[in-house]
CSV table of C-alpha atoms in Angstrom, one decimal:
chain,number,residue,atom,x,y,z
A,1,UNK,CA,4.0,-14.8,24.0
A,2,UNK,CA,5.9,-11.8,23.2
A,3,UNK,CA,9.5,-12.9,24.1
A,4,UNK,CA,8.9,-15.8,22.1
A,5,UNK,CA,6.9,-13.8,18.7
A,6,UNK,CA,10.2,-12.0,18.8
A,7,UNK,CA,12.5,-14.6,19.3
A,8,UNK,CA,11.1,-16.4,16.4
A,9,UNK,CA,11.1,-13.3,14.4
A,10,UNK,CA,15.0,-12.8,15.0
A,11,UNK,CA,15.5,-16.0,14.3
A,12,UNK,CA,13.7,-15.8,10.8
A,13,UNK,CA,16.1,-12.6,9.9
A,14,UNK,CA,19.1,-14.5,11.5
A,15,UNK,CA,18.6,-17.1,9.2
A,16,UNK,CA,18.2,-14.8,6.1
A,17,UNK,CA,21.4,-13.0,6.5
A,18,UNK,CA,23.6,-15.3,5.1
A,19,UNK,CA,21.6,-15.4,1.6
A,20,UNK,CA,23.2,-14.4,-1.3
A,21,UNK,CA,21.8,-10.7,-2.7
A,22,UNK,CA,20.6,-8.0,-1.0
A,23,UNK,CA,16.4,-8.4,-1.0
A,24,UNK,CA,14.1,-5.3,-1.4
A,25,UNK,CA,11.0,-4.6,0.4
A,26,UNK,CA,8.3,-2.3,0.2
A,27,UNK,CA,5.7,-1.4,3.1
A,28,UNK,CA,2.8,1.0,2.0
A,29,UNK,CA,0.7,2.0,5.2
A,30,UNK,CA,-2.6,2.7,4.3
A,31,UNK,CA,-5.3,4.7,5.6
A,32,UNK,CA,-3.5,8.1,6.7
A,33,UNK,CA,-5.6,11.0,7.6
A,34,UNK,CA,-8.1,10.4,9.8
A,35,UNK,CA,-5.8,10.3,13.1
A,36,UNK,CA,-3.1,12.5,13.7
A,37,UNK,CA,-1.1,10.7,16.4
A,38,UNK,CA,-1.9,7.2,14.7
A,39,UNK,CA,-0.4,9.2,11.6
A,40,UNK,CA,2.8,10.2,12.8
A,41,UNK,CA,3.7,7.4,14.7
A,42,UNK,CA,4.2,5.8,10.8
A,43,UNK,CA,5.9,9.1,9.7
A,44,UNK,CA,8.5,8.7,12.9
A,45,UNK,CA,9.2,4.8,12.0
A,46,UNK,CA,13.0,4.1,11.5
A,47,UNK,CA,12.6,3.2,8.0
A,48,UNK,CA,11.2,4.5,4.6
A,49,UNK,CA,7.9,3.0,4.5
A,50,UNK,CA,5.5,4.6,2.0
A,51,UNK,CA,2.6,6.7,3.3
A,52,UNK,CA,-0.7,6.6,1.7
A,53,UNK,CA,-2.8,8.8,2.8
A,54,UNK,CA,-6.6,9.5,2.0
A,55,UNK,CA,-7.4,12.8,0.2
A,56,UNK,CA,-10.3,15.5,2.0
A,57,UNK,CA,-9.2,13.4,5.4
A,58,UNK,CA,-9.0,15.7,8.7
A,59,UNK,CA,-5.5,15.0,9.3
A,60,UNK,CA,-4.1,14.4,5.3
A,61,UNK,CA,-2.9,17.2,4.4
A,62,UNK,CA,-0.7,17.7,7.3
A,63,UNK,CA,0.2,14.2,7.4
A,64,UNK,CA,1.2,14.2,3.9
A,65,UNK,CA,4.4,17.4,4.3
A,66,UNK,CA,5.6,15.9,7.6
A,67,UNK,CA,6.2,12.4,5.9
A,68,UNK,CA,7.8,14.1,3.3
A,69,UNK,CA,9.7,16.5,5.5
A,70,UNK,CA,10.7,13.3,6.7
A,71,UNK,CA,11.9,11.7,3.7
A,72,UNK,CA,9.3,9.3,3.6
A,73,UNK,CA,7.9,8.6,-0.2
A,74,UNK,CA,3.6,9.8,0.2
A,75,UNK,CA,0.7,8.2,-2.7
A,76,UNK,CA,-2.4,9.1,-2.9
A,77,UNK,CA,-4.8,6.3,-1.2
A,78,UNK,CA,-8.0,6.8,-3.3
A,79,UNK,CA,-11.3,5.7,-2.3
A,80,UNK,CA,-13.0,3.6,-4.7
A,81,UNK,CA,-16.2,1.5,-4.9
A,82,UNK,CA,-16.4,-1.6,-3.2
A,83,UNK,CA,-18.3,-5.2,-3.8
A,84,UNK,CA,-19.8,-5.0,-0.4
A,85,UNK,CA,-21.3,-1.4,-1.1
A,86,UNK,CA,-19.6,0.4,2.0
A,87,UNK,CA,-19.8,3.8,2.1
A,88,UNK,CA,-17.0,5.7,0.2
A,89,UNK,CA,-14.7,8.3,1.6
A,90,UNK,CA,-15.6,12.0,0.5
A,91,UNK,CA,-14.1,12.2,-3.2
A,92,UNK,CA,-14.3,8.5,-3.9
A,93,UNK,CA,-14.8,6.8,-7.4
A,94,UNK,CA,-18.0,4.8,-8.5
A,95,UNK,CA,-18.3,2.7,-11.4
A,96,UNK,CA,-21.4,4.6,-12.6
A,97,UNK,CA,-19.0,7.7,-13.1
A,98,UNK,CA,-19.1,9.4,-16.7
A,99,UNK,CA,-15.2,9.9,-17.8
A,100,UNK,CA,-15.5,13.6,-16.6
A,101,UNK,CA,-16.8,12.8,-13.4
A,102,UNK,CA,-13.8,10.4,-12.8
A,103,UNK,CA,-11.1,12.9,-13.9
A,104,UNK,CA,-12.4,15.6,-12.0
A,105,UNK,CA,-12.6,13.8,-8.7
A,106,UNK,CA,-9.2,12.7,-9.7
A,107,UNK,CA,-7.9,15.8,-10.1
A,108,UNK,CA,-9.4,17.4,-6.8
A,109,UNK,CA,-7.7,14.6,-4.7
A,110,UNK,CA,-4.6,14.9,-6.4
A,111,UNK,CA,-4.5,19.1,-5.8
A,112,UNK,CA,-5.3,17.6,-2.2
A,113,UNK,CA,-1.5,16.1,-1.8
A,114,UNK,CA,0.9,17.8,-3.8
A,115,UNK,CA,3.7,15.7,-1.7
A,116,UNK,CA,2.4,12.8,-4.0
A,117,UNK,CA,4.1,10.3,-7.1
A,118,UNK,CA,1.6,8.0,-7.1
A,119,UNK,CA,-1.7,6.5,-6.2
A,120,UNK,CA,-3.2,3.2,-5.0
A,121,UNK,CA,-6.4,2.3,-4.2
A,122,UNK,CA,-8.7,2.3,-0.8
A,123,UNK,CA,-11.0,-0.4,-1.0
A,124,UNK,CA,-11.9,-0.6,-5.0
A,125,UNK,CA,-12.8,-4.3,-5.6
A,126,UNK,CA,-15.5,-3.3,-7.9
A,127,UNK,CA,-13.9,-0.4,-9.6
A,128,UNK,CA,-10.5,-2.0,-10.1
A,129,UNK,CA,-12.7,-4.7,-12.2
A,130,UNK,CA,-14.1,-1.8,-14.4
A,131,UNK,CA,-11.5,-2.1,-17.6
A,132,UNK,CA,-13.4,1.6,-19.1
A,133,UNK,CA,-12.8,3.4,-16.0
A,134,UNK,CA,-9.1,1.9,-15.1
A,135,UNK,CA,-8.2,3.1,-17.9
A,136,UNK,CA,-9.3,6.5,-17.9
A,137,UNK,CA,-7.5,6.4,-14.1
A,138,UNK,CA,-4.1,5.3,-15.9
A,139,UNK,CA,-4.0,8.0,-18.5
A,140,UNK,CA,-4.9,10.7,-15.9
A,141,UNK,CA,-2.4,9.5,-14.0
A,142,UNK,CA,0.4,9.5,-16.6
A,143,UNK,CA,-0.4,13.1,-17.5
A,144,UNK,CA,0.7,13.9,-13.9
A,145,UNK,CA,3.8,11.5,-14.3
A,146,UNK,CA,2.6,9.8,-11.2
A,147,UNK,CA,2.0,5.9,-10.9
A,148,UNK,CA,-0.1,3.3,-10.2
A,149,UNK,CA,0.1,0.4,-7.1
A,150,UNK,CA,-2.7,-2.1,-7.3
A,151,UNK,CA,-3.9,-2.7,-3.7
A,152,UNK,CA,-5.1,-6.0,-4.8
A,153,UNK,CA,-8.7,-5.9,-3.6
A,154,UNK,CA,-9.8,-8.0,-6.0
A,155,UNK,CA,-8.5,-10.9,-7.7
A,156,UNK,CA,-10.2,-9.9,-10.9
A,157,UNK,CA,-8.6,-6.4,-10.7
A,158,UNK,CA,-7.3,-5.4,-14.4
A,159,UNK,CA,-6.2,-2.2,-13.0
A,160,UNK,CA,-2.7,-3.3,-13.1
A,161,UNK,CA,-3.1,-4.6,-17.3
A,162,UNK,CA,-4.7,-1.4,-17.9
A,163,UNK,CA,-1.6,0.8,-16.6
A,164,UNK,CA,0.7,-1.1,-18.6
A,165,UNK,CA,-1.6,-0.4,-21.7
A,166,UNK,CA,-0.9,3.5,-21.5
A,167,UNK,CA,2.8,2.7,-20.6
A,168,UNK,CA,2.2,3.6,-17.0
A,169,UNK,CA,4.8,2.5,-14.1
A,170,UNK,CA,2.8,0.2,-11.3
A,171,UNK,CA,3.2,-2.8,-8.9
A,172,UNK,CA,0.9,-4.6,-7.2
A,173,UNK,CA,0.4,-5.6,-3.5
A,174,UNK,CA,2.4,-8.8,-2.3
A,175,UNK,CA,0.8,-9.2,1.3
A,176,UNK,CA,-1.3,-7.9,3.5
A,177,UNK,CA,0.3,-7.3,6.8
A,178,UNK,CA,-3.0,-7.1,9.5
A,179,UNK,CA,-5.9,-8.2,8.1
A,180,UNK,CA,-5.5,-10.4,11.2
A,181,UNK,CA,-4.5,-7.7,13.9
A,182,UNK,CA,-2.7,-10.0,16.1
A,183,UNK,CA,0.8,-9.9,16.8
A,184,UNK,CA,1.2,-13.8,15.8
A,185,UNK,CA,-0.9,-13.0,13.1
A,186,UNK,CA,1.4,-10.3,11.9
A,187,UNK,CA,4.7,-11.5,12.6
A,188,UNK,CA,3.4,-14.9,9.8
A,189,UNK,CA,2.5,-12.5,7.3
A,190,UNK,CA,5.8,-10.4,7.8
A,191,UNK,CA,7.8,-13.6,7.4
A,192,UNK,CA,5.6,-14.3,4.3
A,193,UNK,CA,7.0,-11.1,2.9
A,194,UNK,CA,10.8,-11.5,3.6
A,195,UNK,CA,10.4,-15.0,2.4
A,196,UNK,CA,8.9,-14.0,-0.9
A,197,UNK,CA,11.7,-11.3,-1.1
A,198,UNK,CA,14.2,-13.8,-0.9
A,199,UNK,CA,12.9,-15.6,-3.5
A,200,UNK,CA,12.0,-13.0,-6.1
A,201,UNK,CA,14.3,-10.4,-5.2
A,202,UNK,CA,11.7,-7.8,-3.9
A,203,UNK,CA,8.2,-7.5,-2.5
A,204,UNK,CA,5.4,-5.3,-1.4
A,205,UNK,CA,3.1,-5.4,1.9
A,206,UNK,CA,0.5,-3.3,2.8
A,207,UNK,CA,-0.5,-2.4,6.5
A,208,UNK,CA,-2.2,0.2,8.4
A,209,UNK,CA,-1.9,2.5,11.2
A,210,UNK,CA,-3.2,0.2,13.8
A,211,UNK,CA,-1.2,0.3,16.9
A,212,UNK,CA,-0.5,-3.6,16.8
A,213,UNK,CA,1.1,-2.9,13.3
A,214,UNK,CA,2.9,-0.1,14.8
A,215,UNK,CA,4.3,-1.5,17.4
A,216,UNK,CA,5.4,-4.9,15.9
A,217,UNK,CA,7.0,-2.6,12.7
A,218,UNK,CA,8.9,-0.3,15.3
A,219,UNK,CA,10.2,-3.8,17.0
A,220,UNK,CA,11.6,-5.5,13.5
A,221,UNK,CA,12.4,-2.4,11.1
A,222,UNK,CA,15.6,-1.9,13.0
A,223,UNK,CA,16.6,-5.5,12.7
A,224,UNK,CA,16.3,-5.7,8.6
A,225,UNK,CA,19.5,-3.6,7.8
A,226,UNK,CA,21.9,-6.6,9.9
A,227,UNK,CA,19.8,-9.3,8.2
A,228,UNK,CA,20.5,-8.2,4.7
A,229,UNK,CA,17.0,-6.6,4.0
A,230,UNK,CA,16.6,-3.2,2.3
A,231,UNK,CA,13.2,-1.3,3.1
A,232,UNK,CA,12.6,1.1,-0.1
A,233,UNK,CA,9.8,3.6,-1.1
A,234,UNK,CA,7.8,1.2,-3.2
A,235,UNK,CA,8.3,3.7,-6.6
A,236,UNK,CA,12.0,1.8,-6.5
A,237,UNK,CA,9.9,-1.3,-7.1
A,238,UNK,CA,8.2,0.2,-10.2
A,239,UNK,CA,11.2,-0.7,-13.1
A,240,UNK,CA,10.2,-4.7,-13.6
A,241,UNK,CA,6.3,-5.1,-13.4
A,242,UNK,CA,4.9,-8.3,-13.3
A,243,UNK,CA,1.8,-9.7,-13.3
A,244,UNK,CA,-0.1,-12.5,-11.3
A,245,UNK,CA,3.1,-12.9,-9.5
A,246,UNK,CA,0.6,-12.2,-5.9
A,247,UNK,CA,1.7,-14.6,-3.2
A,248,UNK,CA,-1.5,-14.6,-1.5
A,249,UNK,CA,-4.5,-16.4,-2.0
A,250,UNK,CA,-8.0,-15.3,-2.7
A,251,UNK,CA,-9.3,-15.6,1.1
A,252,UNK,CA,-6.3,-12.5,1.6
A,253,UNK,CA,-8.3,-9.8,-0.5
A,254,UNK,CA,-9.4,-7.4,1.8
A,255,UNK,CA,-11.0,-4.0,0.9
A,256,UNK,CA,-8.3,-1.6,2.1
């Protein structure tokens, strides 16, 4: 099953060579902190995937300068209150949160990872809902000239219209790359991603450190460059942001 996942897979870049333009992509790996060799493994991949890591983690901190020692573009992966109730990281937001309360949590995670320019959310599908608290989030986060990438959690997220309200520079998540950790599993979403690249011009996944993901992203990221595909820190992605322009449907939302 492996010769033939990869196989398939250079067949699908094969194929996308010869298209006119030169699509972007953007991979933001998610959950950094809590393991230090899972952790470097995506600092050390072969291309310049963005690293969001979780502020107050064990490992963060560290994490954080060696993937910008490396040259690899770092965001702040904040913990925020979820539908299904799970229990937040320390320094996570809640939707019953005064404005104060917000902002100074904010601030404490952001003092966390200096190495940041921007922020997206861990988990979040009931916060990102909240328009009152989104928007205290956006200015906050335009005071620091940092920005904003909607992990897409939620389909009824308005974090992404409230960000555009205070003039704030943000994305939102294309794909989820492992919510399915399989390799078969993977490789379909992956081609999901090119395939919307091709047609849009650009695109954003996000994965995590799991060692399937690893291991299938240090198989293909050395392949993109000969098939015409540019991976880019996802701030490059920031200039044209557009809304409900998701690929996936709602079973994809997954609290990451």
């Amino acid at each position: 099953m492996g010769l033939r996942l990869w196989a398939l897979t250079l067949l699908m870049l094969a194929g996308l060579a010869s298209a006119e333009g030169q699509p972007r992509i953007a991979i933001i790996i998610d959950d950094l902190g809590y393991s230090s060799r899972h952790g470097q493994a995506i600092v050390d991949l072969p291309a310049a995937v963005t690293c969001a890591v979780i502020p107050f983690s064990p490992h963060g901190q560290r994490l954080a300068r060696r993937a910008s020692q490396a040259g690899k573009e770092v965001i702040v992966h904040m913990p925020m209150a979820a539908k299904q109730h799970e229990k937040l990281d320390r320094g996570g937001l809640t939707a019953d949160m005064s404005e104060q309360e917000l902002l100074t949590q904010v601030r404490k995670s952001l003092s966390q990872l200096p190495e940041a320019r921007g922020l997206n959310n861990h988990m979040g599908s009931e916060l990102t809902e909240q328009r009152q608290a989104m928007g205290w989030l956006m200015k906050e986060l335009k005071a620091h000239q940092l920005f904003f990438v909607d992990s897409r959690t939620s389909g009824r997220s308005v974090a992404q219209r409230q960000a555009m309200q205070v003039g704030l520079a943000n994305a939102g998540r294309d794909i989820f790359l492992d919510n399915d950790r399989s390799l078969v599993r993977i490789n379909e979403q992956f081609n999901k991603l090119i395939k919307l690249a091709r047609q849009r011009g650009h695109a954003i996944a996000i994965g995590h450190p799991y060692p399937e993901t690893v291991h299938y992203l240090q198989q293909v990221l050395p392949l993109l460059k000969q098939a015409g595909i540019r991976v880019v820190p996802v701030s490059e992605l920031l200039s044209t942001p557009v809304m409900n322009t998701a690929s996936t449907q709602a079973s994809d939302h997954g609290e990451t």
